[in-house]
């Protein structure tokens, strides 16, 4: 039986690891804050004290952490995954991280006979909980196919996007499309408000047509209810946009919409909203009296 | 039987007038280019030589023309609709036009005992053809309700948005949400291309999730096929964005996403793309060799 090691049991990682456990896989866990793994340990997961220990006991290692720096440390550190994993192990980073780092990890892994796949996801906490994440994968196609049984337990829309880094690049496309789109949604709601319209009624007119989007249908109603709880954190969106801007620069590509979104979200974060959900962008348009 | 006068038989107006004819209404037509009304005349519509003549013979007058200046001339000119229509007539402007002009027409109409409704639509040529336009209406609620039987012949999502001008303001919200969104879609596709991904495959990963939008599902595939035929003209979108920017200025509201979209579409228009569809925005990111 394939032994899975799972590192990073935040809101999303926890749901993903739980689905794997319930599907019958033996799962080892390592995460920074052990309390966050308690549900999983109760369900039969085995606790490992370090990433190194976990790596030595796993056939497939999945990581779902916060920042590229975390990924780098986990995989490339002296006591990191690539030093500890056996030849023939599959390592799957599902964190949204740098395409260049994914390629670097892939190359080092390959030298050690380890198969590396970058497989970031979209679908958020709800998608993770309901096992219908969209998984965008990069790496060797054979390695991707070998991992399909595992992917299909946690996701629904699983697409192989090409060589190492392609999963991360695809996730960047996802975030780029969202970035400028969120400005449009915020401005539309703010305009409705300023023009004296009933914004909920406006949504009835515009959500189903050419202006329609996931953000308009799912986040605009939260803006109107002053619900700024994080489905997706401002701080994580900023991290993703920074990566995309850096990659775009390396490709000599102009991204004025993405740059504007990054500027506005930075402003928002500086106003103390880093831990809010991305729909808090709308707060930039609310008059101080309404805040 | 209610006599309908229809002015403006462009791509959308023609389909709308045809539905009204087929529903059994007597329809009079006036439009700048008579040939564009030929199908309708064959179907039994009555030709009128001027807007003035049409107005005198109609209980309900519907207009679907190009620019606010056309609306102004049609309604407010010496031989315009408001001078020629009988008291008790309903006038419905379905052009996307200025909220302030809609309010002005409403006020002048009211003095003459004429009911004015601003009722711009979204859904494009396809929505008009399939009689499933989204209709966003402003004006007196009783007048709106009196016109509902007519609206329901050409539209599906018919929402009363409030007093005169509210229909136009709602349409501005629609265009504002689209504006920044189109930048996001163009940048995402351009990034996919630059990163060496297969953009069609990327769409499979990102269209159904949080990055999903009508534009991504309907216009991105046209970008990839080099299909820049107009579903919605760049020149008309620019007109709409100009109105929205002007209105936002009057409300002291900042619209950086809309302003950026207006700047990019102006650039596109100056490159000779005014008659292209809005998806041609993507051309700004294509290298000269690909154009």
Coordinates of C-alpha atoms in Angstrom, one line a residue:
Chain A
X1 CA 0.0 0.0 0.0
X2 CA 1.3 3.4 -0.9
X3 CA 2.3 5.4 2.2
X4 CA 1.5 9.1 1.9
X5 CA 3.3 11.7 3.9
X6 CA 1.4 15.0 4.2
X7 CA 3.1 18.2 5.3
X8 CA 1.1 21.3 6.1
X9 CA -2.3 20.9 7.7
X10 CA -3.8 24.4 7.4
X11 CA -7.4 24.9 6.4
X12 CA -6.9 23.3 3.0
X13 CA -4.2 20.7 3.8
X14 CA -6.3 19.3 6.6
X15 CA -9.3 18.5 4.4
X16 CA -7.1 17.1 1.7
X17 CA -5.2 14.7 4.1
X18 CA -8.5 13.7 5.7
X19 CA -9.9 12.6 2.3
X20 CA -6.8 10.5 1.7
X21 CA -7.1 8.8 5.1
X22 CA -10.8 8.1 4.6
X23 CA -10.0 6.6 1.2
X24 CA -7.9 4.0 3.1
X25 CA -4.3 5.3 2.5
X26 CA -1.9 5.1 5.4
X27 CA -1.0 8.8 6.0
X28 CA 1.9 10.3 8.0
X29 CA 1.6 13.9 9.1
X30 CA 4.1 16.6 9.9
X31 CA 3.1 20.2 10.3
X32 CA 4.4 23.3 12.2
X33 CA 1.6 23.4 14.8
X34 CA 0.8 19.9 16.0
X35 CA -2.7 20.9 17.3
X36 CA -3.8 21.5 13.7
X37 CA -3.2 17.8 13.0
X38 CA -5.3 16.5 15.9
X39 CA -8.4 15.5 13.9
X40 CA -6.2 13.6 11.5
X41 CA -4.3 11.8 14.2
X42 CA -7.6 10.8 15.8
X43 CA -8.6 9.4 12.4
X44 CA -5.5 7.2 12.3
X45 CA -2.8 9.4 10.8
X46 CA 0.7 8.8 12.2
X47 CA 2.6 11.8 13.6
X48 CA 6.2 12.5 12.5
X49 CA 8.4 14.8 14.4
X50 CA 10.3 16.2 11.4
X51 CA 9.9 16.5 7.6
X52 CA 13.0 14.3 7.4
X53 CA 11.5 11.6 9.4
X54 CA 8.3 11.8 7.4
X55 CA 10.1 11.7 4.1
X56 CA 11.9 8.5 5.1
X57 CA 8.6 6.7 5.7
X58 CA 6.7 7.8 2.6
X59 CA 6.2 6.7 -1.0
X60 CA 4.4 9.9 -1.9
X61 CA 5.1 13.2 -0.1
X62 CA 2.5 16.0 -0.5
X63 CA 3.2 19.5 0.7
X64 CA 0.6 22.3 1.2
X65 CA 2.4 25.2 3.0
X66 CA 2.3 29.0 2.9
X67 CA 5.1 30.7 1.0
X68 CA 7.8 29.8 -1.5
X69 CA 10.4 30.3 1.3
X70 CA 8.6 27.5 3.2
X71 CA 8.7 25.2 0.2
X72 CA 12.3 26.0 -0.4
X73 CA 13.3 25.1 3.2
X74 CA 11.2 22.0 3.3
X75 CA 12.5 20.6 0.1
X76 CA 16.1 21.9 -0.1
X77 CA 17.2 22.3 3.5
X78 CA 19.9 20.1 4.9
X79 CA 17.3 18.0 6.7
X80 CA 14.8 18.6 3.8
X81 CA 12.7 16.2 1.8
X82 CA 15.1 15.8 -1.1
X83 CA 17.9 14.6 1.2
X84 CA 15.7 12.3 3.1
X85 CA 13.4 10.7 0.6
X86 CA 14.2 7.4 -1.0
X87 CA 14.8 7.0 -4.7
X88 CA 11.5 6.3 -6.4
X89 CA 9.5 8.6 -4.1
X90 CA 7.0 11.0 -5.6
X91 CA 7.0 14.5 -4.2
X92 CA 4.0 16.7 -4.9
X93 CA 4.0 20.4 -3.9
X94 CA 0.5 21.8 -3.9
X95 CA 1.4 25.1 -2.4
X96 CA 1.0 28.1 -4.8
X97 CA 4.6 28.9 -5.3
X98 CA 7.2 30.1 -7.8
X99 CA 7.4 28.3 -11.1
X100 CA 11.2 28.7 -11.1
X101 CA 11.4 27.0 -7.7
X102 CA 9.3 24.1 -8.9
X103 CA 11.7 23.7 -11.8
X104 CA 14.7 23.8 -9.5
X105 CA 13.2 21.2 -7.2
X106 CA 12.3 19.0 -10.1
X107 CA 15.9 19.1 -11.4
X108 CA 17.5 18.3 -8.1
X109 CA 14.9 15.6 -7.4
X110 CA 15.6 14.0 -10.7
X111 CA 19.3 13.6 -9.9
X112 CA 18.2 11.6 -6.9
X113 CA 15.7 9.4 -8.7
X114 CA 12.8 11.3 -7.1
X115 CA 9.7 12.2 -9.2
X116 CA 8.7 15.8 -8.6
X117 CA 5.3 17.3 -9.5
X118 CA 4.1 20.9 -9.0
X119 CA 0.3 20.7 -8.5
X120 CA -1.2 23.8 -7.1
X121 CA -4.9 23.9 -6.7
X122 CA -7.9 26.2 -6.8
X123 CA -11.2 25.9 -5.2
X124 CA -10.4 27.2 -1.7
X125 CA -11.4 25.8 1.6
X126 CA -14.8 24.7 0.3
X127 CA -13.3 22.9 -2.7
X128 CA -10.8 21.1 -0.4
X129 CA -13.6 20.1 2.0
X130 CA -15.8 18.8 -0.8
X131 CA -13.0 17.1 -2.6
X132 CA -13.6 19.0 -5.8
X133 CA -10.4 21.0 -6.2
X134 CA -9.1 22.0 -9.5
X135 CA -5.6 20.6 -9.8
X136 CA -3.1 22.0 -12.3
X137 CA -0.1 19.8 -12.6
X138 CA 3.4 20.1 -14.1
X139 CA 6.2 17.6 -14.3
X140 CA 6.8 14.3 -16.2
X141 CA 3.6 13.0 -17.6
X142 CA 4.3 9.5 -16.4
X143 CA 4.8 10.7 -12.9
X144 CA 1.6 12.7 -13.1
X145 CA -0.3 9.7 -14.3
X146 CA 1.1 7.6 -11.5
X147 CA -0.3 10.1 -9.0
X148 CA -3.8 10.4 -10.6
X149 CA -5.4 7.9 -8.2
X150 CA -4.4 10.2 -5.4
X151 CA -5.3 13.4 -7.1
X152 CA -8.8 12.0 -7.9
X153 CA -9.5 11.6 -4.2
X154 CA -9.1 15.3 -3.5
X155 CA -10.0 17.0 -6.8
X156 CA -12.4 17.0 -9.7
X157 CA -10.8 19.0 -12.4
X158 CA -7.3 17.5 -12.8
X159 CA -5.3 18.7 -15.8
X160 CA -1.8 17.9 -16.8
X161 CA -0.3 21.2 -18.0
X162 CA 3.2 20.3 -19.1
X163 CA 6.8 20.0 -17.8
X164 CA 7.9 21.1 -14.3
X165 CA 6.7 24.6 -13.4
X166 CA 3.6 24.4 -15.7
X167 CA 1.3 23.7 -12.8
X168 CA 2.5 26.9 -11.0
X169 CA 2.4 28.9 -14.2
X170 CA -1.2 27.8 -14.7
X171 CA -2.1 28.8 -11.2
X172 CA -0.5 32.2 -12.0
X173 CA -2.9 32.6 -14.9
X174 CA -5.7 31.8 -12.5
X175 CA -4.6 34.5 -10.1
X176 CA -4.0 37.0 -12.9
X177 CA -7.5 36.6 -14.2
X178 CA -8.9 37.1 -10.7
X179 CA -6.7 40.1 -9.8
X180 CA -8.0 42.7 -12.3
X181 CA -11.5 41.1 -12.1
X182 CA -11.7 41.9 -8.4
X183 CA -11.1 45.5 -9.2
X184 CA -14.0 45.5 -11.6
X185 CA -16.3 43.8 -9.1
X186 CA -15.4 46.3 -6.4
X187 CA -15.8 49.3 -8.6
X188 CA -19.1 48.1 -9.9
X189 CA -20.5 47.6 -6.4
X190 CA -19.1 50.9 -5.3
X191 CA -20.6 52.7 -8.3
X192 CA -24.0 51.1 -7.6
X193 CA -23.8 52.3 -4.1
X194 CA -22.7 55.8 -5.0
X195 CA -25.5 56.1 -7.7
X196 CA -28.1 55.3 -5.1
X197 CA -29.0 52.0 -6.6
X198 CA -29.8 48.9 -4.5
X199 CA -26.6 46.9 -5.1
X200 CA -28.4 43.5 -4.4
X201 CA -30.9 44.4 -7.1
X202 CA -28.1 45.4 -9.5
X203 CA -26.5 42.0 -9.0
X204 CA -29.8 40.4 -10.1
X205 CA -29.4 42.3 -13.4
X206 CA -25.7 41.8 -14.1
X207 CA -24.6 38.5 -12.5
X208 CA -26.0 36.2 -15.1
X209 CA -24.8 38.1 -18.2
X210 CA -21.6 39.2 -19.8
X211 CA -20.4 40.8 -16.6
X212 CA -20.9 37.6 -14.7
X213 CA -18.0 36.0 -12.8
X214 CA -17.4 33.7 -9.9
X215 CA -16.2 36.7 -7.9
X216 CA -19.4 38.7 -8.7
X217 CA -21.6 35.8 -7.7
X218 CA -19.7 34.7 -4.7
X219 CA -17.8 37.7 -3.3
X220 CA -19.9 40.7 -4.2
X221 CA -22.8 39.4 -1.9
X222 CA -20.2 39.2 0.9
X223 CA -19.1 42.7 0.3
X224 CA -22.7 43.9 0.6
X225 CA -23.1 42.0 3.9
X226 CA -19.9 43.4 5.4
X227 CA -18.6 39.9 5.5
X228 CA -14.9 40.1 5.1
X229 CA -14.0 36.7 6.6
X230 CA -11.2 35.0 4.7
X231 CA -12.2 32.4 2.1
X232 CA -8.9 33.4 0.6
X233 CA -6.5 35.7 2.6
X234 CA -5.4 39.1 1.3
X235 CA -1.9 38.2 2.4
X236 CA -1.8 35.0 0.3
X237 CA -3.3 36.7 -2.7
X238 CA -0.5 39.4 -2.4
X239 CA 2.1 36.6 -2.3
X240 CA 0.7 35.1 -5.5
X241 CA 0.5 38.4 -7.3
X242 CA 4.1 39.1 -6.4
X243 CA 5.2 35.8 -7.9
X244 CA 3.2 36.5 -11.0
X245 CA 4.6 40.0 -11.4
X246 CA 8.2 38.7 -11.0
X247 CA 7.6 35.9 -13.5
X248 CA 6.0 38.4 -16.0
X249 CA 9.0 40.7 -15.6
X250 CA 11.3 37.8 -16.5
X251 CA 9.2 37.2 -19.6
X252 CA 9.3 40.9 -20.5
X253 CA 5.6 41.0 -20.3
X254 CA 3.5 44.0 -19.2
X255 CA 0.8 43.3 -16.7
X256 CA -0.8 46.7 -15.9
X257 CA -4.0 45.2 -14.6
X258 CA -2.1 42.8 -12.3
X259 CA 0.2 45.6 -11.2
X260 CA -2.8 47.8 -10.3
X261 CA -4.4 45.0 -8.3
X262 CA -1.1 44.4 -6.5
X263 CA -0.9 48.1 -5.7
X264 CA -4.5 48.3 -4.4
X265 CA -4.2 45.1 -2.3
X266 CA -0.9 46.4 -0.9
X267 CA -2.7 49.6 0.2
X268 CA -5.5 47.4 1.7
X269 CA -3.0 45.3 3.5
X270 CA -1.3 48.4 4.9
X271 CA -4.7 49.4 6.3
X272 CA -4.6 46.3 8.5
X273 CA -6.6 44.0 6.2
X274 CA -3.9 41.3 5.5
X275 CA -5.9 38.7 7.4
X276 CA -9.2 39.6 5.7
X277 CA -10.7 37.8 2.7
X278 CA -9.9 39.1 -0.8
X279 CA -13.4 40.6 -1.0
X280 CA -12.2 43.3 1.5
X281 CA -10.8 45.1 -1.6
X282 CA -14.2 46.8 -1.6
X283 CA -13.3 48.6 1.6
X284 CA -11.0 50.9 -0.4
X285 CA -14.2 52.4 -1.9
X286 CA -16.3 52.6 1.2
X287 CA -16.5 56.0 2.9
X288 CA -14.7 56.2 6.3
X289 CA -18.1 56.5 8.0
X290 CA -19.2 53.2 6.6
X291 CA -16.1 51.3 7.6
Chain B
X1 CA -54.1 47.0 -29.7
X2 CA -51.0 48.8 -28.5
X3 CA -49.1 50.3 -31.5
X4 CA -45.3 50.1 -31.1
X5 CA -42.9 52.4 -32.9
X6 CA -39.4 51.1 -33.1
X7 CA -36.4 53.3 -33.9
X8 CA -33.0 51.9 -34.6
X9 CA -32.8 48.6 -36.4
X10 CA -29.1 47.7 -36.0
X11 CA -28.1 44.2 -35.1
X12 CA -29.9 44.2 -31.8
X13 CA -32.9 46.5 -32.6
X14 CA -33.8 44.4 -35.6
X15 CA -34.1 41.2 -33.6
X16 CA -36.0 42.9 -30.9
X17 CA -38.5 44.5 -33.3
X18 CA -38.9 41.2 -35.0
X19 CA -39.9 39.5 -31.8
X20 CA -42.6 42.1 -31.2
X21 CA -44.0 41.7 -34.7
X22 CA -44.1 38.0 -34.3
X23 CA -45.9 38.3 -31.0
X24 CA -48.7 40.1 -32.9
X25 CA -48.0 43.8 -32.1
X26 CA -48.5 46.3 -34.9
X27 CA -45.0 47.8 -35.3
X28 CA -43.9 51.0 -37.1
X29 CA -40.3 51.4 -38.0
X30 CA -38.0 54.3 -38.5
X31 CA -34.3 54.0 -38.8
X32 CA -31.4 55.8 -40.5
X33 CA -30.7 53.2 -43.2
X34 CA -34.0 51.9 -44.6
X35 CA -32.4 48.7 -46.0
X36 CA -31.7 47.6 -42.4
X37 CA -35.4 47.4 -41.9
X38 CA -36.3 45.4 -45.0
X39 CA -36.8 42.0 -43.2
X40 CA -39.2 43.8 -40.7
X41 CA -41.2 45.5 -43.5
X42 CA -41.6 42.1 -45.2
X43 CA -42.9 40.7 -42.0
X44 CA -45.6 43.4 -41.9
X45 CA -44.0 46.4 -40.1
X46 CA -45.0 49.8 -41.4
X47 CA -42.3 52.2 -42.6
X48 CA -42.3 55.8 -41.2
X49 CA -40.3 58.5 -43.0
X50 CA -39.3 60.4 -39.8
X51 CA -39.2 59.9 -36.0
X52 CA -41.8 62.6 -35.8
X53 CA -44.2 60.7 -38.0
X54 CA -43.6 57.5 -36.1
X55 CA -44.1 59.2 -32.8
X56 CA -47.5 60.4 -33.8
X57 CA -48.7 56.9 -34.7
X58 CA -47.4 55.0 -31.6
X59 CA -48.6 54.2 -28.1
X60 CA -45.2 52.9 -27.2
X61 CA -42.0 54.2 -28.7
X62 CA -38.8 52.1 -28.3
X63 CA -35.4 53.4 -29.3
X64 CA -32.2 51.4 -29.8
X65 CA -29.6 53.6 -31.3
X66 CA -25.8 54.2 -31.1
X67 CA -24.7 57.2 -28.9
X68 CA -26.1 59.5 -26.3
X69 CA -26.0 62.3 -29.0
X70 CA -28.4 60.2 -31.2
X71 CA -30.7 59.7 -28.2
X72 CA -30.6 63.4 -27.5
X73 CA -31.4 64.4 -31.1
X74 CA -34.2 61.8 -31.4
X75 CA -36.0 62.8 -28.2
X76 CA -35.2 66.4 -27.8
X77 CA -34.8 67.8 -31.3
X78 CA -37.5 70.2 -32.7
X79 CA -38.9 67.3 -34.7
X80 CA -38.1 64.9 -31.9
X81 CA -40.2 62.3 -30.1
X82 CA -41.2 64.4 -27.1
X83 CA -42.6 67.1 -29.4
X84 CA -44.5 64.7 -31.6
X85 CA -45.8 62.0 -29.2
X86 CA -49.3 62.1 -27.7
X87 CA -49.9 62.5 -24.1
X88 CA -50.1 59.1 -22.5
X89 CA -47.4 57.6 -24.8
X90 CA -44.7 55.4 -23.3
X91 CA -41.1 56.1 -24.5
X92 CA -38.5 53.5 -23.8
X93 CA -34.8 54.1 -24.6
X94 CA -32.9 50.9 -24.7
X95 CA -29.7 52.4 -25.9
X96 CA -26.8 52.3 -23.4
X97 CA -26.7 56.1 -22.8
X98 CA -26.0 58.7 -20.1
X99 CA -28.0 58.4 -16.8
X100 CA -28.2 62.2 -16.7
X101 CA -29.7 62.3 -20.2
X102 CA -32.3 59.7 -19.1
X103 CA -33.3 61.8 -16.2
X104 CA -33.5 64.9 -18.4
X105 CA -35.7 63.1 -20.9
X106 CA -37.9 61.7 -18.1
X107 CA -38.5 65.2 -16.7
X108 CA -39.4 66.8 -20.0
X109 CA -41.6 63.8 -20.9
X110 CA -43.4 64.1 -17.6
X111 CA -44.3 67.7 -18.3
X112 CA -46.1 66.5 -21.5
X113 CA -47.8 63.6 -19.8
X114 CA -45.5 61.1 -21.5
X115 CA -44.1 58.2 -19.5
X116 CA -40.3 57.7 -20.0
X117 CA -38.4 54.6 -19.1
X118 CA -34.6 54.0 -19.5
X119 CA -34.1 50.3 -20.2
X120 CA -30.7 49.4 -21.5
X121 CA -30.0 45.7 -22.0
X122 CA -27.2 43.3 -21.9
X123 CA -26.9 40.0 -23.7
X124 CA -25.6 41.2 -27.1
X125 CA -26.7 40.1 -30.5
X126 CA -27.3 36.5 -29.4
X127 CA -29.4 37.6 -26.4
X128 CA -31.5 39.8 -28.7
X129 CA -31.9 37.0 -31.3
X130 CA -32.9 34.5 -28.7
X131 CA -35.2 36.9 -26.8
X132 CA -33.3 36.5 -23.5
X133 CA -31.9 39.9 -22.9
X134 CA -31.3 41.2 -19.5
X135 CA -33.3 44.4 -19.2
X136 CA -32.4 47.0 -16.5
X137 CA -35.1 49.6 -16.1
X138 CA -35.4 53.0 -14.5
X139 CA -38.4 55.3 -14.3
X140 CA -41.8 55.3 -12.6
X141 CA -42.6 51.8 -11.3
X142 CA -46.2 51.9 -12.7
X143 CA -44.9 52.8 -16.1
X144 CA -42.4 50.0 -15.9
X145 CA -45.1 47.5 -15.0
X146 CA -47.3 48.7 -17.8
X147 CA -44.5 47.9 -20.2
X148 CA -43.7 44.5 -18.7
X149 CA -45.7 42.5 -21.4
X150 CA -43.5 44.1 -24.0
X151 CA -40.3 43.6 -22.1
X152 CA -41.1 40.0 -21.6
X153 CA -41.3 39.4 -25.3
X154 CA -37.7 40.4 -25.8
X155 CA -36.0 39.7 -22.5
X156 CA -35.7 37.1 -19.7
X157 CA -34.1 38.9 -16.8
X158 CA -36.2 42.0 -16.4
X159 CA -35.4 44.0 -13.3
X160 CA -36.9 47.4 -12.1
X161 CA -33.9 49.3 -10.7
X162 CA -35.5 52.5 -9.4
X163 CA -36.2 56.0 -10.6
X164 CA -35.3 57.5 -14.0
X165 CA -31.6 56.9 -14.8
X166 CA -31.4 53.8 -12.6
X167 CA -31.5 51.5 -15.7
X168 CA -28.6 53.4 -17.2
X169 CA -26.7 53.4 -13.9
X170 CA -27.1 49.6 -13.6
X171 CA -25.8 49.2 -17.1
X172 CA -22.8 51.2 -16.1
X173 CA -22.2 48.8 -13.2
X174 CA -22.3 46.0 -15.8
X175 CA -19.8 47.7 -18.1
X176 CA -17.5 48.6 -15.1
X177 CA -17.4 44.9 -14.0
X178 CA -16.6 43.8 -17.5
X179 CA -13.9 46.5 -18.1
X180 CA -11.3 45.5 -15.6
X181 CA -12.3 41.9 -16.0
X182 CA -11.3 42.0 -19.7
X183 CA -7.8 43.2 -18.7
X184 CA -7.5 40.2 -16.4
X185 CA -8.6 37.7 -19.1
X186 CA -6.2 39.2 -21.6
X187 CA -3.3 39.2 -19.3
X188 CA -4.0 35.6 -18.1
X189 CA -4.0 34.4 -21.7
X190 CA -1.0 36.4 -22.7
X191 CA 0.9 35.0 -19.6
X192 CA -0.1 31.4 -20.5
X193 CA 1.3 32.0 -24.0
X194 CA 4.5 33.6 -22.8
X195 CA 5.1 30.8 -20.2
X196 CA 4.9 28.2 -23.0
X197 CA 1.7 26.7 -21.8
X198 CA -1.1 25.5 -24.0
X199 CA -3.7 28.3 -23.3
X200 CA -6.6 26.0 -24.3
X201 CA -5.5 23.6 -21.6
X202 CA -5.1 26.4 -19.1
X203 CA -8.7 27.4 -19.8
X204 CA -9.7 23.8 -18.8
X205 CA -8.0 24.3 -15.5
X206 CA -9.2 27.9 -14.7
X207 CA -12.5 28.5 -16.4
X208 CA -14.7 26.6 -13.9
X209 CA -13.2 27.9 -10.7
X210 CA -12.7 31.2 -8.8
X211 CA -11.1 32.8 -11.9
X212 CA -14.2 31.9 -14.0
X213 CA -16.2 34.5 -15.8
X214 CA -18.4 35.0 -18.9
X215 CA -15.5 36.7 -20.6
X216 CA -13.1 33.9 -19.8
X217 CA -15.5 31.3 -21.1
X218 CA -16.8 33.1 -24.1
X219 CA -14.1 35.6 -25.2
X220 CA -10.8 33.9 -24.3
X221 CA -11.5 31.0 -26.7
X222 CA -12.1 33.6 -29.5
X223 CA -8.8 35.3 -28.6
X224 CA -7.0 32.0 -29.0
X225 CA -8.7 31.4 -32.4
X226 CA -7.7 34.9 -33.7
X227 CA -11.4 35.6 -34.0
X228 CA -11.8 39.3 -33.4
X229 CA -15.2 39.6 -35.0
X230 CA -17.5 42.0 -33.1
X231 CA -20.0 40.5 -30.7
X232 CA -19.7 43.8 -29.0
X233 CA -17.7 46.6 -30.7
X234 CA -14.6 48.2 -29.2
X235 CA -16.0 51.6 -30.2
X236 CA -19.3 51.0 -28.3
X237 CA -17.5 49.7 -25.2
X238 CA -15.3 52.9 -25.3
X239 CA -18.5 55.0 -25.4
X240 CA -19.9 53.2 -22.4
X241 CA -16.7 53.5 -20.4
X242 CA -16.5 57.2 -21.2
X243 CA -20.0 57.7 -19.8
X244 CA -19.2 55.6 -16.7
X245 CA -16.0 57.6 -16.1
X246 CA -17.9 60.9 -16.4
X247 CA -20.6 59.7 -14.0
X248 CA -18.0 58.4 -11.5
X249 CA -16.2 61.8 -11.6
X250 CA -19.5 63.6 -10.8
X251 CA -19.9 61.2 -7.9
X252 CA -16.3 61.9 -6.7
X253 CA -15.6 58.2 -7.0
X254 CA -12.2 56.8 -8.1
X255 CA -12.3 54.1 -10.7
X256 CA -8.7 53.1 -11.4
X257 CA -9.6 49.8 -13.0
X258 CA -12.1 51.4 -15.3
X259 CA -9.7 54.2 -16.2
X260 CA -7.0 51.6 -17.0
X261 CA -9.4 49.7 -19.2
X262 CA -10.4 52.9 -21.0
X263 CA -6.8 53.8 -21.6
X264 CA -6.0 50.3 -23.0
X265 CA -9.1 50.2 -25.2
X266 CA -8.3 53.8 -26.5
X267 CA -4.8 52.5 -27.4
X268 CA -6.4 49.5 -29.2
X269 CA -8.9 51.7 -31.0
X270 CA -6.0 54.0 -32.2
X271 CA -4.4 50.9 -33.6
X272 CA -7.4 50.6 -36.0
X273 CA -9.4 48.1 -33.9
X274 CA -12.5 50.3 -33.2
X275 CA -14.7 48.0 -35.3
X276 CA -13.3 44.8 -33.7
X277 CA -15.0 42.9 -30.9
X278 CA -13.9 43.7 -27.3
X279 CA -11.8 40.5 -27.2
X280 CA -9.4 42.2 -29.5
X281 CA -7.9 43.7 -26.3
X282 CA -5.7 40.7 -26.3
X283 CA -3.9 42.0 -29.4
X284 CA -2.1 44.6 -27.2
X285 CA -0.2 41.6 -25.7
X286 CA 0.6 39.8 -29.0
X287 CA 4.0 40.3 -30.4
X288 CA 4.0 42.2 -33.7
X289 CA 5.0 39.1 -35.6
X290 CA 1.9 37.3 -34.4
X291 CA -0.5 40.1 -35.4

